mmCIF file of N, CA and C in Angstrom:
data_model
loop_
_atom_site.group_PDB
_atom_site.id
_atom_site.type_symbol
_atom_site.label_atom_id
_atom_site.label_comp_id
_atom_site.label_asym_id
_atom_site.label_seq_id
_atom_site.Cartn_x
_atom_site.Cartn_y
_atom_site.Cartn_z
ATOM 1 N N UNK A 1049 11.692 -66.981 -113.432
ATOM 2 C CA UNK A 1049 10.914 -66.438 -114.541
ATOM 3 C C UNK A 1049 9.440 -66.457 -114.154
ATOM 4 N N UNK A 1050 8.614 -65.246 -114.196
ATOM 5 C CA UNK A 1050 7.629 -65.012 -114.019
ATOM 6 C C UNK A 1050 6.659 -65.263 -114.917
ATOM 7 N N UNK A 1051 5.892 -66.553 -114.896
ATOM 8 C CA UNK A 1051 4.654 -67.373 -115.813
ATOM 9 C C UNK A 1051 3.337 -66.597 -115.326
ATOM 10 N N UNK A 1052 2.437 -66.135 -116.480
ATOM 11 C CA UNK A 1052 1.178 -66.266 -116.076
ATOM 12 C C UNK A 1052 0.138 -66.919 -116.759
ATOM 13 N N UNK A 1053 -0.862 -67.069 -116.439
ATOM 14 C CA UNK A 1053 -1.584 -67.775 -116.918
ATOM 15 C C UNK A 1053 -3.621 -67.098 -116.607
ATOM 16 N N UNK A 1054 -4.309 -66.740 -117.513
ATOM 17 C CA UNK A 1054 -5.618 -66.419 -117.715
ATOM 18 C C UNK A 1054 -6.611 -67.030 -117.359
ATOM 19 N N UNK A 1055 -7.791 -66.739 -116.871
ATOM 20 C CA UNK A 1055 -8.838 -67.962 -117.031
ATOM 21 C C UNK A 1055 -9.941 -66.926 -116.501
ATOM 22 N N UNK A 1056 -11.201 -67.702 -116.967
ATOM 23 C CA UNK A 1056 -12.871 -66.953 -116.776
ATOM 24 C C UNK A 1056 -13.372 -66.355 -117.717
ATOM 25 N N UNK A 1057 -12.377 -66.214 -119.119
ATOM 26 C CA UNK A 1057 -13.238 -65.710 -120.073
ATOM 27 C C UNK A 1057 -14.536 -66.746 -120.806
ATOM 28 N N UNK A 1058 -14.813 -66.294 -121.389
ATOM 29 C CA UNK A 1058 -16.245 -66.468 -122.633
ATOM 30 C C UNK A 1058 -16.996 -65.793 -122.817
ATOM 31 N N UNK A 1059 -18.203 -66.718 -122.970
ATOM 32 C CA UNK A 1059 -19.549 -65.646 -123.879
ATOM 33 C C UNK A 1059 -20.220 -65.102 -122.970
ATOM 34 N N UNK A 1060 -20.306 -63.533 -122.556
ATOM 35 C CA UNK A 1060 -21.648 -63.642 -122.068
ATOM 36 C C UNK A 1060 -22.378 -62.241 -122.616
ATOM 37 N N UNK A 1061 -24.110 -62.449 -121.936
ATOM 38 C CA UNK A 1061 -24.786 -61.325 -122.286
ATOM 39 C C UNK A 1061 -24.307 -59.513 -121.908
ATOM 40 N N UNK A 1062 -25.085 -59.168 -123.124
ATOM 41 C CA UNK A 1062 -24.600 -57.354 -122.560
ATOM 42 C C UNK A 1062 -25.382 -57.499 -121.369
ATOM 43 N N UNK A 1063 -24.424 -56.310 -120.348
ATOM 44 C CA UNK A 1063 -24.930 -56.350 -119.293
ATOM 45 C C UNK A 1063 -24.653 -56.975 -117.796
ATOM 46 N N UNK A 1064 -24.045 -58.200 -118.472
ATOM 47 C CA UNK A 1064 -23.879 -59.524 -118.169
ATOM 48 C C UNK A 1064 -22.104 -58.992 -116.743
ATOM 49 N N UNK A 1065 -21.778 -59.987 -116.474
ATOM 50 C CA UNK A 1065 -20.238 -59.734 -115.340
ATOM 51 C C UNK A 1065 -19.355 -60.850 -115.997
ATOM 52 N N UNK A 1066 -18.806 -60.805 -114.992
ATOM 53 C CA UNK A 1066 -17.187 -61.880 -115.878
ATOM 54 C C UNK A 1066 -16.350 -61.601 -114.681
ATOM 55 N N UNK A 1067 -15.520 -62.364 -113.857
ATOM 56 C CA UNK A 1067 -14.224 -62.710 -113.332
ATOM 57 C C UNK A 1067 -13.113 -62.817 -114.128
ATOM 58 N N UNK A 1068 -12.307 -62.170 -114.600
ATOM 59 C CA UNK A 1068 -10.688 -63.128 -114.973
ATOM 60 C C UNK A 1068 -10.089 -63.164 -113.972
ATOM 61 N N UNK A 1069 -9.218 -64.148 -113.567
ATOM 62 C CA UNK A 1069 -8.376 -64.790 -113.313
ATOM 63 C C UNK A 1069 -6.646 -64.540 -113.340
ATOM 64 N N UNK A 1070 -5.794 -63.725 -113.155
ATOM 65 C CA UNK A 1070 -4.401 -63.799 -113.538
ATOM 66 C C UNK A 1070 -3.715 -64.829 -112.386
ATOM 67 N N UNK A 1071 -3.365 -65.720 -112.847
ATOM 68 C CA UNK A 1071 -2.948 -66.972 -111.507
ATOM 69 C C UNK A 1071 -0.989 -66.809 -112.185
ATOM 70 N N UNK A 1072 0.070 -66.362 -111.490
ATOM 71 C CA UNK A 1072 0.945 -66.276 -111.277
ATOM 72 C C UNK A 1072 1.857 -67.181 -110.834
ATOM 73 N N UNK A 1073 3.041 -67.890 -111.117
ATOM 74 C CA UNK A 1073 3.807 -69.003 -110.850
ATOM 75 C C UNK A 1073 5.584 -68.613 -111.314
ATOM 76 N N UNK A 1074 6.411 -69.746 -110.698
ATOM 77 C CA UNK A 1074 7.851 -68.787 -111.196
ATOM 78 C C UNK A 1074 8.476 -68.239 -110.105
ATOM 79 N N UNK A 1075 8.260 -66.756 -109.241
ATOM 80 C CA UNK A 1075 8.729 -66.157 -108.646
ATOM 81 C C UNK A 1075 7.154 -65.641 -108.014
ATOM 82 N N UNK A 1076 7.506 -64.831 -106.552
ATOM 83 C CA UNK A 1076 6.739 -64.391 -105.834
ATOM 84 C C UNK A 1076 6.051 -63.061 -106.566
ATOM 85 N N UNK A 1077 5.249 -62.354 -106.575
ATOM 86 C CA UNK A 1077 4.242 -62.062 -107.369
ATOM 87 C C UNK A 1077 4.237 -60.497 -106.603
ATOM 88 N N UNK A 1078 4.990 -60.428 -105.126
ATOM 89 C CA UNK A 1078 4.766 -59.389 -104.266
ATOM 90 C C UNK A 1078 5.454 -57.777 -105.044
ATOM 91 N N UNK A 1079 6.352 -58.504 -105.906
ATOM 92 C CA UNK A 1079 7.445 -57.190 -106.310
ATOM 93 C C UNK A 1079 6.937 -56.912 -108.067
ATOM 94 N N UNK A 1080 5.733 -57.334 -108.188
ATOM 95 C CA UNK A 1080 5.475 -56.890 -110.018
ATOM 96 C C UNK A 1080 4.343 -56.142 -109.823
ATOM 97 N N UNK A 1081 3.881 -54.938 -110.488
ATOM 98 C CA UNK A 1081 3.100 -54.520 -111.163
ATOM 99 C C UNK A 1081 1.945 -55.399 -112.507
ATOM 100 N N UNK A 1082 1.234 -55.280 -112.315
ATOM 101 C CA UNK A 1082 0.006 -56.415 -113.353
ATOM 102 C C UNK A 1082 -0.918 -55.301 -113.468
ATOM 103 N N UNK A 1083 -0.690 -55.570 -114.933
ATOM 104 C CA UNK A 1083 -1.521 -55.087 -115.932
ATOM 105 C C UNK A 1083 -2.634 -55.811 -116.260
ATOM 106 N N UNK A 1084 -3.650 -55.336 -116.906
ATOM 107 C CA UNK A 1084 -5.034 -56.256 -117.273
ATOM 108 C C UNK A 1084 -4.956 -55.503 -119.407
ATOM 109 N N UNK A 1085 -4.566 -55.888 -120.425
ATOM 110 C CA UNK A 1085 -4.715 -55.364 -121.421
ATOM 111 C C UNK A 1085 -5.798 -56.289 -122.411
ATOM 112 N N UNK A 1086 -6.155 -55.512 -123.417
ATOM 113 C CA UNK A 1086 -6.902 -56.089 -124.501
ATOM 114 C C UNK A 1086 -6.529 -55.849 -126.046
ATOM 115 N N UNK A 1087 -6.969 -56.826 -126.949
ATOM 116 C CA UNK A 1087 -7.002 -56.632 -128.248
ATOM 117 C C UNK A 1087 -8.085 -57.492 -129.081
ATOM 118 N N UNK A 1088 -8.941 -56.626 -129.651
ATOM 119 C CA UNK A 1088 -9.759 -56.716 -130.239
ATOM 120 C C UNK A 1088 -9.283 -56.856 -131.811
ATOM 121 N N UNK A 1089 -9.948 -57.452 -132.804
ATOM 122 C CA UNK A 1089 -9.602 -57.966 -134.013
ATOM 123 C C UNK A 1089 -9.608 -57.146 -135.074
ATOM 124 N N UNK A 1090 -8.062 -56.617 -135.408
ATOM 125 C CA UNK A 1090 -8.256 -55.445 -136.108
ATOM 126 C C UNK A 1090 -7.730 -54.235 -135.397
ATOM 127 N N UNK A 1091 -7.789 -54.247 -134.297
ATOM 128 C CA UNK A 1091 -7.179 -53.228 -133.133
ATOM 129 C C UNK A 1091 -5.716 -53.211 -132.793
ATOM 130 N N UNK A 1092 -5.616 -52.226 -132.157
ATOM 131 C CA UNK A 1092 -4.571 -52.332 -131.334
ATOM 132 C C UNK A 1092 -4.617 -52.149 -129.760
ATOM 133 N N UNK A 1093 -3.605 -52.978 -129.585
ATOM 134 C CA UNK A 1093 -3.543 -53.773 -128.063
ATOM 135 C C UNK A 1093 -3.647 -52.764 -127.142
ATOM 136 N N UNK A 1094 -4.816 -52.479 -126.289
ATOM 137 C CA UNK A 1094 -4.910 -51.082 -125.093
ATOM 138 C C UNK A 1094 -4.878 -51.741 -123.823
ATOM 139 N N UNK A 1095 -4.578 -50.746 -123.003
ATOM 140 C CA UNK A 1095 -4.574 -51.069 -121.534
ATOM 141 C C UNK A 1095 -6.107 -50.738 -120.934
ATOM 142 N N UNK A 1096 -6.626 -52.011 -120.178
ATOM 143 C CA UNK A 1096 -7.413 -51.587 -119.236
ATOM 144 C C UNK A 1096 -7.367 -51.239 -117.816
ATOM 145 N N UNK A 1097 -6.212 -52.426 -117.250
ATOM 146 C CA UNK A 1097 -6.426 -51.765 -116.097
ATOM 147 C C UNK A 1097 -4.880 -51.949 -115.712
ATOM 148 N N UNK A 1098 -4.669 -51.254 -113.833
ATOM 149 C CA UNK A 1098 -3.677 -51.828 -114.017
ATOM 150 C C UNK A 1098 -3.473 -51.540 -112.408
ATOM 151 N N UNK A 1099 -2.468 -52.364 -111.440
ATOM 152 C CA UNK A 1099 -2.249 -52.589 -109.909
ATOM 153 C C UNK A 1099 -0.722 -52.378 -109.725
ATOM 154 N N UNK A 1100 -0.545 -51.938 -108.975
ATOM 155 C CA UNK A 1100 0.602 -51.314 -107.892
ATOM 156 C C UNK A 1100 1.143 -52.660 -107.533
ATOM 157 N N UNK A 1101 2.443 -52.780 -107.479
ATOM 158 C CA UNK A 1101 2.962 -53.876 -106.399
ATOM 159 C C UNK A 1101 2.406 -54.308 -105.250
ATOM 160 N N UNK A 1102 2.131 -52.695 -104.391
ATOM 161 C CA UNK A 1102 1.652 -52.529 -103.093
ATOM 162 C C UNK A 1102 0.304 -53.081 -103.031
ATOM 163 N N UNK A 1103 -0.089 -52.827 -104.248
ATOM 164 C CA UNK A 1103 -1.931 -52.603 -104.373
ATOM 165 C C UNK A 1103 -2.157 -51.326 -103.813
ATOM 166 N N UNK A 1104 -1.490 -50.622 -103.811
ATOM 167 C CA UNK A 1104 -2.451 -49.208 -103.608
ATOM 168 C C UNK A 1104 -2.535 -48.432 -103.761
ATOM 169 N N UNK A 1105 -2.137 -48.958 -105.674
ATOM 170 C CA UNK A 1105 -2.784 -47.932 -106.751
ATOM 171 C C UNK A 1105 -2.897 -48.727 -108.147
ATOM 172 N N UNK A 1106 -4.065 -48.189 -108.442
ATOM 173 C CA UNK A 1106 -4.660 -48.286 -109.484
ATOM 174 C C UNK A 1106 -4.864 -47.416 -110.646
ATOM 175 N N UNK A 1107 -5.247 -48.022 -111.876
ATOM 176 C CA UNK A 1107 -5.767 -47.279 -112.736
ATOM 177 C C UNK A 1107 -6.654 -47.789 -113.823
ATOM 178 N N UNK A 1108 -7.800 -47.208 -114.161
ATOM 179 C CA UNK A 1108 -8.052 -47.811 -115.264
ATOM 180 C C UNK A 1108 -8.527 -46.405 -116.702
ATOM 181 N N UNK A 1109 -8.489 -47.441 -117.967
ATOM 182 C CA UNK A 1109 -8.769 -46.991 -119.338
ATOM 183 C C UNK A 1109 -9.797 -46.559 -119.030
ATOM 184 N N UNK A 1110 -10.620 -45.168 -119.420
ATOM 185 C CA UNK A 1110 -11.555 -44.230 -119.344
ATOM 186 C C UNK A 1110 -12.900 -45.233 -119.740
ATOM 187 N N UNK A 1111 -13.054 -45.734 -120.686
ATOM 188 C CA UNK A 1111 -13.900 -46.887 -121.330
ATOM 189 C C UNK A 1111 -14.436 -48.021 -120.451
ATOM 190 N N UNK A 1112 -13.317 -48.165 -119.337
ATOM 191 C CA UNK A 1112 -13.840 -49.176 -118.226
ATOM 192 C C UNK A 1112 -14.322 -48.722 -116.859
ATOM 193 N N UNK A 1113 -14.010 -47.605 -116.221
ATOM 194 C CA UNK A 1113 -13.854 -46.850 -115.520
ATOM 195 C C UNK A 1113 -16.075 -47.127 -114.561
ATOM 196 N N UNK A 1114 -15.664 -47.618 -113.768
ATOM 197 C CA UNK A 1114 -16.639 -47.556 -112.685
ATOM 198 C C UNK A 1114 -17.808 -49.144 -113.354
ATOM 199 N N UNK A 1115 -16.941 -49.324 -114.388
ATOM 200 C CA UNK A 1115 -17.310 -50.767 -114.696
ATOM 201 C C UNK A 1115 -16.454 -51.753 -114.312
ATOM 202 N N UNK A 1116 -14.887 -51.835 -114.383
ATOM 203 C CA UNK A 1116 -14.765 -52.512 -113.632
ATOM 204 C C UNK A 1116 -13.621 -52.552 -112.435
ATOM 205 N N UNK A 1117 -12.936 -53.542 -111.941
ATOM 206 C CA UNK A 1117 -12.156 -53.629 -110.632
ATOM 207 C C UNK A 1117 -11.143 -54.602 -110.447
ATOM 208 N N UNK A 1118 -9.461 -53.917 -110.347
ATOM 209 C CA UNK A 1118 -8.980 -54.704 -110.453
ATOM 210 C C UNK A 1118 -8.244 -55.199 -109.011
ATOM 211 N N UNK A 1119 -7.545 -56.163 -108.078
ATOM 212 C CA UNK A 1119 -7.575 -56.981 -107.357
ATOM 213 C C UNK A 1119 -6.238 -57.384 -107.689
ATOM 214 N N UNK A 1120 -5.726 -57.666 -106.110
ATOM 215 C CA UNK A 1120 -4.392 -58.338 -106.317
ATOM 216 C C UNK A 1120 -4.587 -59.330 -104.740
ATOM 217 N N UNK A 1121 -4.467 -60.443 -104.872
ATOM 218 C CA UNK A 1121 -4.318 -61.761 -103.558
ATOM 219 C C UNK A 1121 -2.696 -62.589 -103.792
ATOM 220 N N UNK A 1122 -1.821 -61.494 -103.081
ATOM 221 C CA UNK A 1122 -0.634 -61.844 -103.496
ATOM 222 C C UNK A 1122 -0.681 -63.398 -102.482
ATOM 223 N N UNK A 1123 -0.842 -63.429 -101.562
ATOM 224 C CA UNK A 1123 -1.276 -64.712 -100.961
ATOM 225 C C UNK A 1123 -1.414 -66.123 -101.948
ATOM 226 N N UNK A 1124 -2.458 -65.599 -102.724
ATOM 227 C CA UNK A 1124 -2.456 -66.643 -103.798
ATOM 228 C C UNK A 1124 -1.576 -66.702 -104.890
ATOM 229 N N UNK A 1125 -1.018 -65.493 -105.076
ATOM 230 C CA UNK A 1125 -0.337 -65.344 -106.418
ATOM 231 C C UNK A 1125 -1.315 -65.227 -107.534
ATOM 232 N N UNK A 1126 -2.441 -64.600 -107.466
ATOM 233 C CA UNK A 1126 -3.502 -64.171 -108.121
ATOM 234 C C UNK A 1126 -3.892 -62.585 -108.340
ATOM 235 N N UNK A 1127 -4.281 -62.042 -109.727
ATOM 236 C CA UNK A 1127 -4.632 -60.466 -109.616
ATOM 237 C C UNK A 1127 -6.126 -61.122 -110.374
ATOM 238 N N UNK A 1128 -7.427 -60.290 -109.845
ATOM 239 C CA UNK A 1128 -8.384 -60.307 -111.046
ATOM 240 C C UNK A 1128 -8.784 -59.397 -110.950
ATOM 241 N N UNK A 1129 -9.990 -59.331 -112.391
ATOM 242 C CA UNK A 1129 -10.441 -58.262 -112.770
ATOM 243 C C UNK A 1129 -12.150 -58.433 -113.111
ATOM 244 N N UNK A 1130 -12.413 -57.562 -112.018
ATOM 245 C CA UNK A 1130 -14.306 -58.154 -112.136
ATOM 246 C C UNK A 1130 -14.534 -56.956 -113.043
ATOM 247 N N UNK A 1131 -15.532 -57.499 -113.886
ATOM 248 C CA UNK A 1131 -15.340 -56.630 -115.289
ATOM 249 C C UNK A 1131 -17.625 -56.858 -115.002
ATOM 250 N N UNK A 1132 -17.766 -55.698 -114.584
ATOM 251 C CA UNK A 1132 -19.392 -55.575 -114.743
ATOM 252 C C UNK A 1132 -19.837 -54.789 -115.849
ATOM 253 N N UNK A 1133 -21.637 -54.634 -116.213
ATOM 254 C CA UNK A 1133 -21.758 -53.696 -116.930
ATOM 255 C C UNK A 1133 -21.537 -53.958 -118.562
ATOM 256 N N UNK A 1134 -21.051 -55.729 -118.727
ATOM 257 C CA UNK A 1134 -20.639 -55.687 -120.344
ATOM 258 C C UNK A 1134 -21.102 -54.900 -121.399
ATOM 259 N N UNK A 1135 -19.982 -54.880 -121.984
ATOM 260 C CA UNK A 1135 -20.588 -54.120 -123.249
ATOM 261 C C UNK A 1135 -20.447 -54.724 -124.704
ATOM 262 N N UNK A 1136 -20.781 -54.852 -125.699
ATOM 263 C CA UNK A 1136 -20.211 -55.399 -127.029
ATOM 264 C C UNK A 1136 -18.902 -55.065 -127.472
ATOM 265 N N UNK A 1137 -18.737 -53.743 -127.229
ATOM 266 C CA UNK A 1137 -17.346 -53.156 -127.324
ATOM 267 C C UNK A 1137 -16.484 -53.661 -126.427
ATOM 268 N N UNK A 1138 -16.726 -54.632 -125.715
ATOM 269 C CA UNK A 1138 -15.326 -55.175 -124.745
ATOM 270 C C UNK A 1138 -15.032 -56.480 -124.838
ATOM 271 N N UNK A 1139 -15.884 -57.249 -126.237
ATOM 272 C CA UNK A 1139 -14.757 -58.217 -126.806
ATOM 273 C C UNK A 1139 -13.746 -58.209 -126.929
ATOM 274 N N UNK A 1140 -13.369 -59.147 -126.602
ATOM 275 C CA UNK A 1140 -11.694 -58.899 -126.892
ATOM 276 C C UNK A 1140 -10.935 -60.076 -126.539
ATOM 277 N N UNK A 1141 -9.666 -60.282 -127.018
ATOM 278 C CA UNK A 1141 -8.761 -61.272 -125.882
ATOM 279 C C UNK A 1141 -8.138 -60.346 -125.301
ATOM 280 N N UNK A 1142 -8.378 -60.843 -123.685
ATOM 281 C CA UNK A 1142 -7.713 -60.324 -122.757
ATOM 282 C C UNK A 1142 -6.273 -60.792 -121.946
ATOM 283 N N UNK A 1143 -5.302 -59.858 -121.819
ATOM 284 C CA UNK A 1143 -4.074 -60.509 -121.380
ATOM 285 C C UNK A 1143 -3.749 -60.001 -120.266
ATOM 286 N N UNK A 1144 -3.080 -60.655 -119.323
ATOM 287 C CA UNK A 1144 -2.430 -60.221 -118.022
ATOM 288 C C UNK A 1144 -0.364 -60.017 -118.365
ATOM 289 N N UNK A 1145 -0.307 -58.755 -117.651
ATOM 290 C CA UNK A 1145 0.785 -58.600 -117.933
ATOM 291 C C UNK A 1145 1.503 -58.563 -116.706
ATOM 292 N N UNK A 1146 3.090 -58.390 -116.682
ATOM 293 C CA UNK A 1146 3.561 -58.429 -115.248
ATOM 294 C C UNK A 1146 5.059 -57.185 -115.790
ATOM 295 N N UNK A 1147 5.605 -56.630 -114.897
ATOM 296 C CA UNK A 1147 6.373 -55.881 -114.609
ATOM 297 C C UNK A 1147 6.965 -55.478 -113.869
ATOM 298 N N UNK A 1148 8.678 -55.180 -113.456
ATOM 299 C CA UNK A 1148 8.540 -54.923 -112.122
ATOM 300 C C UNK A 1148 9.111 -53.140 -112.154
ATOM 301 N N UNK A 1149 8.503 -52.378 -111.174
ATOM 302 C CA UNK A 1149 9.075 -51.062 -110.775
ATOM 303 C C UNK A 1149 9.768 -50.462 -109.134
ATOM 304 N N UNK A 1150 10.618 -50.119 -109.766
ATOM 305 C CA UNK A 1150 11.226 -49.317 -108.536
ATOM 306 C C UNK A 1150 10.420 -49.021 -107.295
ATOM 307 N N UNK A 1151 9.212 -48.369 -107.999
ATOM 308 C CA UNK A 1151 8.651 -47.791 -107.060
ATOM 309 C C UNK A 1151 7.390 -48.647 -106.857
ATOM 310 N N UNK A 1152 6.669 -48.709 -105.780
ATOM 311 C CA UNK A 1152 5.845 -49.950 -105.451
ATOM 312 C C UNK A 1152 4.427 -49.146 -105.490
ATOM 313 N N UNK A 1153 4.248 -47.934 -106.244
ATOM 314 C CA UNK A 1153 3.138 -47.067 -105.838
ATOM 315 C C UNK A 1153 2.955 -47.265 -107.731
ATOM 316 N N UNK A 1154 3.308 -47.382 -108.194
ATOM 317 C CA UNK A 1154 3.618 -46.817 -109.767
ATOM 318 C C UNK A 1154 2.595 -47.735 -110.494
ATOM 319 N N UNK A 1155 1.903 -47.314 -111.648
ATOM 320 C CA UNK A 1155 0.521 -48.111 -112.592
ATOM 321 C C UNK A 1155 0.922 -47.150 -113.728
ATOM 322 N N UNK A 1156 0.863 -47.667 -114.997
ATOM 323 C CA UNK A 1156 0.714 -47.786 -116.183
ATOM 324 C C UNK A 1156 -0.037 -48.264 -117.023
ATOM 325 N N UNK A 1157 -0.587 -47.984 -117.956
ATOM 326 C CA UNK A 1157 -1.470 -48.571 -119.324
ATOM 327 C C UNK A 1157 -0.780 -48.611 -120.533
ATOM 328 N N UNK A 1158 1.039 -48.413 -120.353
ATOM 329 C CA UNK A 1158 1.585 -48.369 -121.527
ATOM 330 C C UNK A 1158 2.363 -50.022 -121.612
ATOM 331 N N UNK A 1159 1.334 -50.852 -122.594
ATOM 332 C CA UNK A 1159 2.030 -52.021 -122.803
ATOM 333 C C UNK A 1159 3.284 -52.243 -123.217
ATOM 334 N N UNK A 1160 4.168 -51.320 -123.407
ATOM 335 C CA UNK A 1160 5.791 -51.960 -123.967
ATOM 336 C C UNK A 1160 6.536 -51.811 -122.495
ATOM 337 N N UNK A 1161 5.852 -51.140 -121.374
ATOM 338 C CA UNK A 1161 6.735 -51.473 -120.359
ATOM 339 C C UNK A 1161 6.475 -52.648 -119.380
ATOM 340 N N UNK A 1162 5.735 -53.863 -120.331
ATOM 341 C CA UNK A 1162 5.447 -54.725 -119.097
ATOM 342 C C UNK A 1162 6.431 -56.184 -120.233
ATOM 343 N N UNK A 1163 6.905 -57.073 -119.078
ATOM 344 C CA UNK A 1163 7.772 -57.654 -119.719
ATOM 345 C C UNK A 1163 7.330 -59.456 -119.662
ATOM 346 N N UNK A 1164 6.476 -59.126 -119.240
ATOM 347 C CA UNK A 1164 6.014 -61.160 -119.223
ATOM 348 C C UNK A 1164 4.432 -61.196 -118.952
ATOM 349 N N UNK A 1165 4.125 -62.209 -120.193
ATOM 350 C CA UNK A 1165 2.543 -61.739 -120.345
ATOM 351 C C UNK A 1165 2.116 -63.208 -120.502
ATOM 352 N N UNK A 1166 0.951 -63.291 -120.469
ATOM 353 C CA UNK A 1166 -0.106 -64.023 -120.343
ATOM 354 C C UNK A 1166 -0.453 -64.665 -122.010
ATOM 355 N N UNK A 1167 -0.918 -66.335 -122.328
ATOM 356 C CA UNK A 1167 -1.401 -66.113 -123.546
ATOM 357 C C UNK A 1167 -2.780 -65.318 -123.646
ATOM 358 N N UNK A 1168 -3.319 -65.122 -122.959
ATOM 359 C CA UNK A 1168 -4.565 -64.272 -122.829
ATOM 360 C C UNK A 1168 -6.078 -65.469 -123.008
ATOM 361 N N UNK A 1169 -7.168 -64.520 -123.086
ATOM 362 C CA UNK A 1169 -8.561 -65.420 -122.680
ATOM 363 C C UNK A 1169 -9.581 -64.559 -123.408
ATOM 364 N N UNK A 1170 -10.185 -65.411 -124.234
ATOM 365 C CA UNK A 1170 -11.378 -64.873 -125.257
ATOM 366 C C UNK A 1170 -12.497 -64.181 -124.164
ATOM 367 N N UNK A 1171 -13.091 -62.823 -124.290
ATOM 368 C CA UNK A 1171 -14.351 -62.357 -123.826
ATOM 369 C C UNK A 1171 -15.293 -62.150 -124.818
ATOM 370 N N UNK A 1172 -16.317 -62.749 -125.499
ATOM 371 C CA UNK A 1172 -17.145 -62.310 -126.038
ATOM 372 C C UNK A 1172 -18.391 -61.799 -125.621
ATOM 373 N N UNK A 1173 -18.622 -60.583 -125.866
ATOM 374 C CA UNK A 1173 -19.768 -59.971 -125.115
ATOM 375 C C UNK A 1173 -21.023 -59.898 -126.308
ATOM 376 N N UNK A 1174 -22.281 -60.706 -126.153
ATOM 377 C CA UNK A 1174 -23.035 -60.957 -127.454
ATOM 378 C C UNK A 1174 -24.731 -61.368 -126.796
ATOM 379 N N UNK A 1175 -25.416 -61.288 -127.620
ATOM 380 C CA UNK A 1175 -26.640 -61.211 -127.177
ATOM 381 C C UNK A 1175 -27.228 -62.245 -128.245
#
């Protein structure tokens, strides 16, 4: 069973950067797809980003797009997501998701196809 687990969120300034963390445990990490999603209070749960088995492919939500970058160190059993450029609008709790696909090229932003998730990690972006 594939555990994950979050870390690097909090407060910071607009403008400001942020690391998360997806640290992976359970099973080897080489054959899932990881998602990076959010939900904001009042919202509903969107995809930001998201990595290939292979790693070599990506995608991200239009809203994040050249802000930020997502990362996979299957070595470690780690994916992150350097998130530059904050904005107020990207509060949120953030969750790491995992999935596995056939195909090792394949990324999604549709959260009902990922099947073991993260409790997620507060970002508050505030001045």
């Amino acid at each position: 069973q594939l555990q994950l687990v979050e870390s690097g969120g909090g407060l910071v300034q607009p403008g400001g950067s942020l690391r998360l963390s997806c640290a992976t445990s359970g099973t080897t990490l080489d054959y899932y797809t990881i998602g990076w999603f959010r939900q904001a209070p009042g919202k509903e749960r969107e995809g930001v980003s998201c990595i290939s088995s292979n790693g070599g492919s990506t995608t991200y939500a239009d809203s994040v797009k050249g802000r930020f970058t997502i990362s996979r160190d299957d070595a470690k059993n780690t994916v992150y997501l350097q998130m530059n450029s904050l904005k107020p609008e990207d509060t949120a709790v953030y969750y790491c998701a995992a999935t596995f696909f056939y195909s090792s090229d394949y990324v999604t932003l549709n959260y009902p196809a990922f099947d073991y998730w993260g409790k997620g990690t507060q970002i508050t972006v505030s001045s």
